[in-house]
Amino acid sequence: SAKVELSDDYKGYELEYFCVPRHYEDSLECVLIPSGLIQDRIERLARDVAADLGREPFAALCVLKGGYKFLADLLEKIKQCYRFSSENSVPFSVDFIRLQSYKDDHSTGDVKVLGVDGLSFLQNKNVLVVEDIIDTGKTMKVLLEILEKQKPKSVKVASLFVKRTSSSSGLRPDYVGFEIPDRFIVGYALDYNEYFPCESCLCHQ
Ligand SMILES: O=P(O)(O)OC[C@H]1O[C@H](OP(=O)(O)OP(=O)(O)O)[C@H](O)[C@@H]1O
Ligand SMILES: Oc1ncnc2c1N=NC2
Ligand SMILES: [Mg+2]
Ligand SMILES: [Mg+2]
């Protein structure tokens, strides 16, 4: 799938060129992807998803907590695509599942799952999984196993980020915003121990 690739020597932007909350400055190295670039990329992902879905209704499944901003922006932009051709618009549902496995900047390898019992309605549905990042791939592996049990009609995965890392399982989502170097990023709902809510994507020290 098409993606914006940030090379390993991509430096990002100095913090001083942007409005970064002062109390976060010491823990941040750079602004990796400014929020405007994130939004422009999501706009194109929305057009790609809308084109592939055609007139098929779908069930969006947001992976909490990191996926919530990407879900909101992606669905808003998908709706805009349909607004211009209202005869093509399709109904979609939105649901949430909570998967937690990170402590500090690494995966504990133990993916805790909350909210799985409410997924039976996914049977025979076209499911669009919406995730913020795929790093080792452990979270997505657990989720796809859970989804298979619900007997969906189809499953597609949209991830805003995919990390280029040796510890990756190699899982390739159907829609990817950016392929990034092996650095820990925060912002745009990606957290470090529940900190760093902000709009752009920043590199954590
Ligand atoms: O591919 P992986 O190595 O599994 O990492 C990716 C997952 O880890 C993070 O979730 P986290 O466990 O931090 O929970 P959160 O979404 O609530 O932050 C992130 O939001 C992805 O869901
Ligand atoms: O870079 C990251 N930033 C935040 N959360 C996660 C990351 N990689 N896997 C989970
Ligand atoms: Mg997550
Ligand atoms: Mg997290």
PDB file of N, CA, C and O in Angstrom, residues 153-203:
ATOM      1  N   LYS A 153     -17.381 -10.312   7.199  1.00  0.00           N
ATOM      2  CA  LYS A 153     -17.370 -10.540   5.739  1.00  0.00           C
ATOM      3  C   LYS A 153     -15.982 -10.210   5.217  1.00  0.00           C
ATOM      4  O   LYS A 153     -15.424 -10.928   4.386  1.00  0.00           O
ATOM      5  N   SER A 154     -15.390  -9.121   5.725  1.00  0.00           N
ATOM      6  CA  SER A 154     -14.014  -8.753   5.318  1.00  0.00           C
ATOM      7  C   SER A 154     -13.403  -7.897   6.420  1.00  0.00           C
ATOM      8  O   SER A 154     -14.130  -7.308   7.227  1.00  0.00           O
ATOM      9  N   VAL A 155     -12.073  -7.869   6.470  1.00  0.00           N
ATOM     10  CA  VAL A 155     -11.369  -7.020   7.442  1.00  0.00           C
ATOM     11  C   VAL A 155     -10.277  -6.247   6.709  1.00  0.00           C
ATOM     12  O   VAL A 155      -9.449  -6.847   6.019  1.00  0.00           O
ATOM     13  N   LYS A 156     -10.305  -4.921   6.823  1.00  0.00           N
ATOM     14  CA  LYS A 156      -9.216  -4.102   6.284  1.00  0.00           C
ATOM     15  C   LYS A 156      -8.652  -3.292   7.449  1.00  0.00           C
ATOM     16  O   LYS A 156      -9.374  -2.956   8.384  1.00  0.00           O
ATOM     17  N   VAL A 157      -7.351  -3.038   7.392  1.00  0.00           N
ATOM     18  CA  VAL A 157      -6.678  -2.308   8.474  1.00  0.00           C
ATOM     19  C   VAL A 157      -6.125  -0.997   7.947  1.00  0.00           C
ATOM     20  O   VAL A 157      -5.428  -0.970   6.928  1.00  0.00           O
ATOM     21  N   ALA A 158      -6.485   0.095   8.646  1.00  0.00           N
ATOM     22  CA  ALA A 158      -5.892   1.405   8.333  1.00  0.00           C
ATOM     23  C   ALA A 158      -5.063   1.814   9.546  1.00  0.00           C
ATOM     24  O   ALA A 158      -5.578   1.843  10.663  1.00  0.00           O
ATOM     25  N   SER A 159      -3.761   2.061   9.324  1.00  0.00           N
ATOM     26  CA  SER A 159      -2.913   2.526  10.430  1.00  0.00           C
ATOM     27  C   SER A 159      -2.236   3.813  10.011  1.00  0.00           C
ATOM     28  O   SER A 159      -1.666   3.897   8.916  1.00  0.00           O
ATOM     29  N   LEU A 160      -2.288   4.844  10.819  1.00  0.00           N
ATOM     30  CA  LEU A 160      -1.688   6.118  10.445  1.00  0.00           C
ATOM     31  C   LEU A 160      -0.172   5.974  10.326  1.00  0.00           C
ATOM     32  O   LEU A 160       0.442   6.507   9.399  1.00  0.00           O
ATOM     33  N   PHE A 161       0.438   5.229  11.249  1.00  0.00           N
ATOM     34  CA  PHE A 161       1.897   5.033  11.208  1.00  0.00           C
ATOM     35  C   PHE A 161       2.229   3.542  11.176  1.00  0.00           C
ATOM     36  O   PHE A 161       1.529   2.729  11.784  1.00  0.00           O
ATOM     37  N   VAL A 162       3.310   3.225  10.489  1.00  0.00           N
ATOM     38  CA  VAL A 162       3.926   1.907  10.581  1.00  0.00           C
ATOM     39  C   VAL A 162       5.401   2.180  10.868  1.00  0.00           C
ATOM     40  O   VAL A 162       6.019   3.026  10.213  1.00  0.00           O
ATOM     41  N   LYS A 163       5.933   1.520  11.880  1.00  0.00           N
ATOM     42  CA  LYS A 163       7.332   1.771  12.246  1.00  0.00           C
ATOM     43  C   LYS A 163       8.245   0.772  11.543  1.00  0.00           C
ATOM     44  O   LYS A 163       7.965  -0.424  11.517  1.00  0.00           O
ATOM     45  N   ARG A 164       9.326   1.302  10.993  1.00  0.00           N
ATOM     46  CA  ARG A 164      10.340   0.433  10.344  1.00  0.00           C
ATOM     47  C   ARG A 164      11.236  -0.045  11.479  1.00  0.00           C
ATOM     48  O   ARG A 164      12.062   0.697  11.995  1.00  0.00           O
ATOM     49  N   THR A 165      10.985  -1.291  11.939  1.00  0.00           N
ATOM     50  CA  THR A 165      11.770  -1.780  13.069  1.00  0.00           C
ATOM     51  C   THR A 165      12.068  -3.257  12.900  1.00  0.00           C
ATOM     52  O   THR A 165      11.257  -3.995  12.345  1.00  0.00           O
ATOM     53  N   SER A 166      13.229  -3.689  13.416  1.00  0.00           N
ATOM     54  CA  SER A 166      13.611  -5.101  13.256  1.00  0.00           C
ATOM     55  C   SER A 166      12.659  -5.993  14.065  1.00  0.00           C
ATOM     56  O   SER A 166      12.522  -7.165  13.794  1.00  0.00           O
ATOM     57  N   SER A 167      11.981  -5.398  15.071  1.00  0.00           N
ATOM     58  CA  SER A 167      11.091  -6.248  15.895  1.00  0.00           C
ATOM     59  C   SER A 167       9.685  -6.328  15.289  1.00  0.00           C
ATOM     60  O   SER A 167       8.755  -6.788  15.924  1.00  0.00           O
ATOM     61  N   SER A 168       9.525  -5.864  14.033  1.00  0.00           N
ATOM     62  CA  SER A 168       8.189  -5.885  13.433  1.00  0.00           C
ATOM     63  C   SER A 168       7.843  -7.296  12.951  1.00  0.00           C
ATOM     64  O   SER A 168       8.699  -8.038  12.471  1.00  0.00           O
ATOM     65  N   SER A 169       6.540  -7.627  13.073  1.00  0.00           N
ATOM     66  CA  SER A 169       6.099  -8.963  12.604  1.00  0.00           C
ATOM     67  C   SER A 169       5.955  -8.940  11.086  1.00  0.00           C
ATOM     68  O   SER A 169       5.672  -9.937  10.455  1.00  0.00           O
ATOM     69  N   GLY A 170       6.106  -7.728  10.507  1.00  0.00           N
ATOM     70  CA  GLY A 170       6.013  -7.637   9.046  1.00  0.00           C
ATOM     71  C   GLY A 170       4.592  -7.478   8.546  1.00  0.00           C
ATOM     72  O   GLY A 170       4.330  -7.445   7.355  1.00  0.00           O
ATOM     73  N   LEU A 171       3.624  -7.384   9.477  1.00  0.00           N
ATOM     74  CA  LEU A 171       2.213  -7.214   9.066  1.00  0.00           C
ATOM     75  C   LEU A 171       2.054  -5.897   8.296  1.00  0.00           C
ATOM     76  O   LEU A 171       2.516  -4.864   8.746  1.00  0.00           O
ATOM     77  N   ARG A 172       1.426  -5.945   7.102  1.00  0.00           N
ATOM     78  CA  ARG A 172       1.246  -4.735   6.294  1.00  0.00           C
ATOM     79  C   ARG A 172      -0.228  -4.339   6.285  1.00  0.00           C
ATOM     80  O   ARG A 172      -1.057  -5.119   5.814  1.00  0.00           O
ATOM     81  N   PRO A 173      -0.578  -3.197   6.842  1.00  0.00           N
ATOM     82  CA  PRO A 173      -1.988  -2.774   6.798  1.00  0.00           C
ATOM     83  C   PRO A 173      -2.423  -2.487   5.369  1.00  0.00           C
ATOM     84  O   PRO A 173      -1.582  -2.336   4.477  1.00  0.00           O
ATOM     85  N   ASP A 174      -3.717  -2.387   5.141  1.00  0.00           N
ATOM     86  CA  ASP A 174      -4.243  -2.082   3.796  1.00  0.00           C
ATOM     87  C   ASP A 174      -4.077  -0.598   3.482  1.00  0.00           C
ATOM     88  O   ASP A 174      -3.943  -0.207   2.329  1.00  0.00           O
ATOM     89  N   TYR A 175      -4.122   0.238   4.520  1.00  0.00           N
ATOM     90  CA  TYR A 175      -3.947   1.692   4.336  1.00  0.00           C
ATOM     91  C   TYR A 175      -2.943   2.180   5.380  1.00  0.00           C
ATOM     92  O   TYR A 175      -3.124   1.930   6.571  1.00  0.00           O
ATOM     93  N   VAL A 176      -1.905   2.875   4.925  1.00  0.00           N
ATOM     94  CA  VAL A 176      -0.863   3.385   5.831  1.00  0.00           C
ATOM     95  C   VAL A 176      -0.654   4.870   5.551  1.00  0.00           C
ATOM     96  O   VAL A 176      -0.505   5.268   4.394  1.00  0.00           O
ATOM     97  N   GLY A 177      -0.606   5.671   6.602  1.00  0.00           N
ATOM     98  CA  GLY A 177      -0.314   7.105   6.418  1.00  0.00           C
ATOM     99  C   GLY A 177       1.170   7.311   6.176  1.00  0.00           C
ATOM    100  O   GLY A 177       1.608   7.709   5.105  1.00  0.00           O
ATOM    101  N   PHE A 178       1.977   6.939   7.186  1.00  0.00           N
ATOM    102  CA  PHE A 178       3.424   7.213   7.133  1.00  0.00           C
ATOM    103  C   PHE A 178       4.208   5.997   7.618  1.00  0.00           C
ATOM    104  O   PHE A 178       3.813   5.373   8.612  1.00  0.00           O
ATOM    105  N   GLU A 179       5.319   5.702   6.938  1.00  0.00           N
ATOM    106  CA  GLU A 179       6.265   4.707   7.462  1.00  0.00           C
ATOM    107  C   GLU A 179       7.387   5.501   8.114  1.00  0.00           C
ATOM    108  O   GLU A 179       8.014   6.343   7.466  1.00  0.00           O
ATOM    109  N   ILE A 180       7.612   5.259   9.419  1.00  0.00           N
ATOM    110  CA  ILE A 180       8.550   6.112  10.155  1.00  0.00           C
ATOM    111  C   ILE A 180       9.757   5.311  10.629  1.00  0.00           C
ATOM    112  O   ILE A 180       9.703   4.094  10.763  1.00  0.00           O
ATOM    113  N   PRO A 181      10.868   6.030  10.935  1.00  0.00           N
ATOM    114  CA  PRO A 181      12.058   5.365  11.470  1.00  0.00           C
ATOM    115  C   PRO A 181      11.748   4.766  12.851  1.00  0.00           C
ATOM    116  O   PRO A 181      10.705   5.035  13.436  1.00  0.00           O
ATOM    117  N   ASP A 182      12.701   3.971  13.368  1.00  0.00           N
ATOM    118  CA  ASP A 182      12.495   3.271  14.632  1.00  0.00           C
ATOM    119  C   ASP A 182      12.753   4.205  15.822  1.00  0.00           C
ATOM    120  O   ASP A 182      13.748   4.090  16.512  1.00  0.00           O
ATOM    121  N   ARG A 183      11.825   5.153  16.029  1.00  0.00           N
ATOM    122  CA  ARG A 183      11.948   6.094  17.161  1.00  0.00           C
ATOM    123  C   ARG A 183      10.598   6.142  17.859  1.00  0.00           C
ATOM    124  O   ARG A 183       9.568   5.873  17.237  1.00  0.00           O
ATOM    125  N   PHE A 184      10.591   6.473  19.168  1.00  0.00           N
ATOM    126  CA  PHE A 184       9.322   6.509  19.887  1.00  0.00           C
ATOM    127  C   PHE A 184       8.673   7.857  19.670  1.00  0.00           C
ATOM    128  O   PHE A 184       9.264   8.888  19.979  1.00  0.00           O
ATOM    129  N   ILE A 185       7.456   7.856  19.127  1.00  0.00           N
ATOM    130  CA  ILE A 185       6.783   9.117  18.814  1.00  0.00           C
ATOM    131  C   ILE A 185       5.587   9.329  19.731  1.00  0.00           C
ATOM    132  O   ILE A 185       5.005   8.367  20.244  1.00  0.00           O
ATOM    133  N   VAL A 186       5.254  10.580  19.990  1.00  0.00           N
ATOM    134  CA  VAL A 186       4.089  10.926  20.822  1.00  0.00           C
ATOM    135  C   VAL A 186       3.325  12.044  20.139  1.00  0.00           C
ATOM    136  O   VAL A 186       3.805  12.679  19.224  1.00  0.00           O
ATOM    137  N   GLY A 187       2.087  12.241  20.619  1.00  0.00           N
ATOM    138  CA  GLY A 187       1.255  13.291  20.037  1.00  0.00           C
ATOM    139  C   GLY A 187       0.200  12.662  19.143  1.00  0.00           C
ATOM    140  O   GLY A 187       0.326  11.497  18.753  1.00  0.00           O
ATOM    141  N   TYR A 188      -0.817  13.412  18.842  1.00  0.00           N
ATOM    142  CA  TYR A 188      -1.926  12.949  17.995  1.00  0.00           C
ATOM    143  C   TYR A 188      -2.488  11.640  18.556  1.00  0.00           C
ATOM    144  O   TYR A 188      -2.687  10.652  17.854  1.00  0.00           O
ATOM    145  N   ALA A 189      -2.654  11.610  19.849  1.00  0.00           N
ATOM    146  CA  ALA A 189      -3.203  10.496  20.646  1.00  0.00           C
ATOM    147  C   ALA A 189      -2.189   9.395  20.949  1.00  0.00           C
ATOM    148  O   ALA A 189      -2.485   8.454  21.667  1.00  0.00           O
ATOM    149  N   LEU A 190      -1.001   9.497  20.394  1.00  0.00           N
ATOM    150  CA  LEU A 190       0.029   8.513  20.789  1.00  0.00           C
ATOM    151  C   LEU A 190       0.651   9.012  22.086  1.00  0.00           C
ATOM    152  O   LEU A 190       1.063  10.166  22.184  1.00  0.00           O
ATOM    153  N   ASP A 191       0.702   8.113  23.073  1.00  0.00           N
ATOM    154  CA  ASP A 191       1.127   8.568  24.402  1.00  0.00           C
ATOM    155  C   ASP A 191       2.454   7.944  24.822  1.00  0.00           C
ATOM    156  O   ASP A 191       2.916   6.961  24.256  1.00  0.00           O
ATOM    157  N   TYR A 192       3.012   8.545  25.876  1.00  0.00           N
ATOM    158  CA  TYR A 192       4.121   7.921  26.605  1.00  0.00           C
ATOM    159  C   TYR A 192       3.616   7.837  28.040  1.00  0.00           C
ATOM    160  O   TYR A 192       3.453   8.880  28.690  1.00  0.00           O
ATOM    161  N   ASN A 193       3.236   6.612  28.478  1.00  0.00           N
ATOM    162  CA  ASN A 193       2.642   6.449  29.817  1.00  0.00           C
ATOM    163  C   ASN A 193       1.510   7.444  30.049  1.00  0.00           C
ATOM    164  O   ASN A 193       1.452   8.121  31.061  1.00  0.00           O
ATOM    165  N   GLU A 194       0.624   7.550  29.038  1.00  0.00           N
ATOM    166  CA  GLU A 194      -0.587   8.372  29.110  1.00  0.00           C
ATOM    167  C   GLU A 194      -0.310   9.875  29.027  1.00  0.00           C
ATOM    168  O   GLU A 194      -1.207  10.678  29.185  1.00  0.00           O
ATOM    169  N   TYR A 195       0.929  10.287  28.727  1.00  0.00           N
ATOM    170  CA  TYR A 195       1.187  11.725  28.554  1.00  0.00           C
ATOM    171  C   TYR A 195       1.241  12.088  27.074  1.00  0.00           C
ATOM    172  O   TYR A 195       1.250  11.234  26.210  1.00  0.00           O
ATOM    173  N   PHE A 196       1.309  13.355  26.789  1.00  0.00           N
ATOM    174  CA  PHE A 196       1.531  13.958  25.480  1.00  0.00           C
ATOM    175  C   PHE A 196       0.320  14.021  24.561  1.00  0.00           C
ATOM    176  O   PHE A 196       0.359  13.579  23.430  1.00  0.00           O
ATOM    177  N   PRO A 197      -0.793  14.527  25.067  1.00  0.00           N
ATOM    178  CA  PRO A 197      -1.909  14.749  24.121  1.00  0.00           C
ATOM    179  C   PRO A 197      -1.637  16.037  23.333  1.00  0.00           C
ATOM    180  O   PRO A 197      -1.541  17.100  23.917  1.00  0.00           O
ATOM    181  N   CYS A 198      -1.380  15.969  22.064  1.00  0.00           N
ATOM    182  CA  CYS A 198      -1.258  17.205  21.259  1.00  0.00           C
ATOM    183  C   CYS A 198      -1.462  16.841  19.791  1.00  0.00           C
ATOM    184  O   CYS A 198      -1.591  15.677  19.441  1.00  0.00           O
ATOM    185  N   GLU A 199      -1.482  17.855  18.929  1.00  0.00           N
ATOM    186  CA  GLU A 199      -1.948  17.648  17.549  1.00  0.00           C
ATOM    187  C   GLU A 199      -0.903  17.066  16.623  1.00  0.00           C
ATOM    188  O   GLU A 199      -1.218  16.295  15.750  1.00  0.00           O
ATOM    189  N   SER A 200       0.383  17.484  16.816  1.00  0.00           N
ATOM    190  CA  SER A 200       1.364  17.007  15.820  1.00  0.00           C
ATOM    191  C   SER A 200       2.071  15.776  16.380  1.00  0.00           C
ATOM    192  O   SER A 200       1.878  15.394  17.511  1.00  0.00           O
ATOM    193  N   CYS A 201       2.894  15.159  15.564  1.00  0.00           N
ATOM    194  CA  CYS A 201       3.565  13.928  15.944  1.00  0.00           C
ATOM    195  C   CYS A 201       5.007  14.292  16.267  1.00  0.00           C
ATOM    196  O   CYS A 201       5.724  14.853  15.463  1.00  0.00           O
ATOM    197  N   LEU A 202       5.405  14.009  17.509  1.00  0.00           N
ATOM    198  CA  LEU A 202       6.712  14.473  18.000  1.00  0.00           C
ATOM    199  C   LEU A 202       7.605  13.301  18.369  1.00  0.00           C
ATOM    200  O   LEU A 202       7.101  12.240  18.729  1.00  0.00           O
ATOM    201  N   CYS A 203       8.901  13.501  18.318  1.00  0.00           N
ATOM    202  CA  CYS A 203       9.822  12.444  18.729  1.00  0.00           C
ATOM    203  C   CYS A 203      10.100  12.574  20.215  1.00  0.00           C
ATOM    204  O   CYS A 203      10.445  13.652  20.696  1.00  0.00           O
TER     205      CYS A 203
END
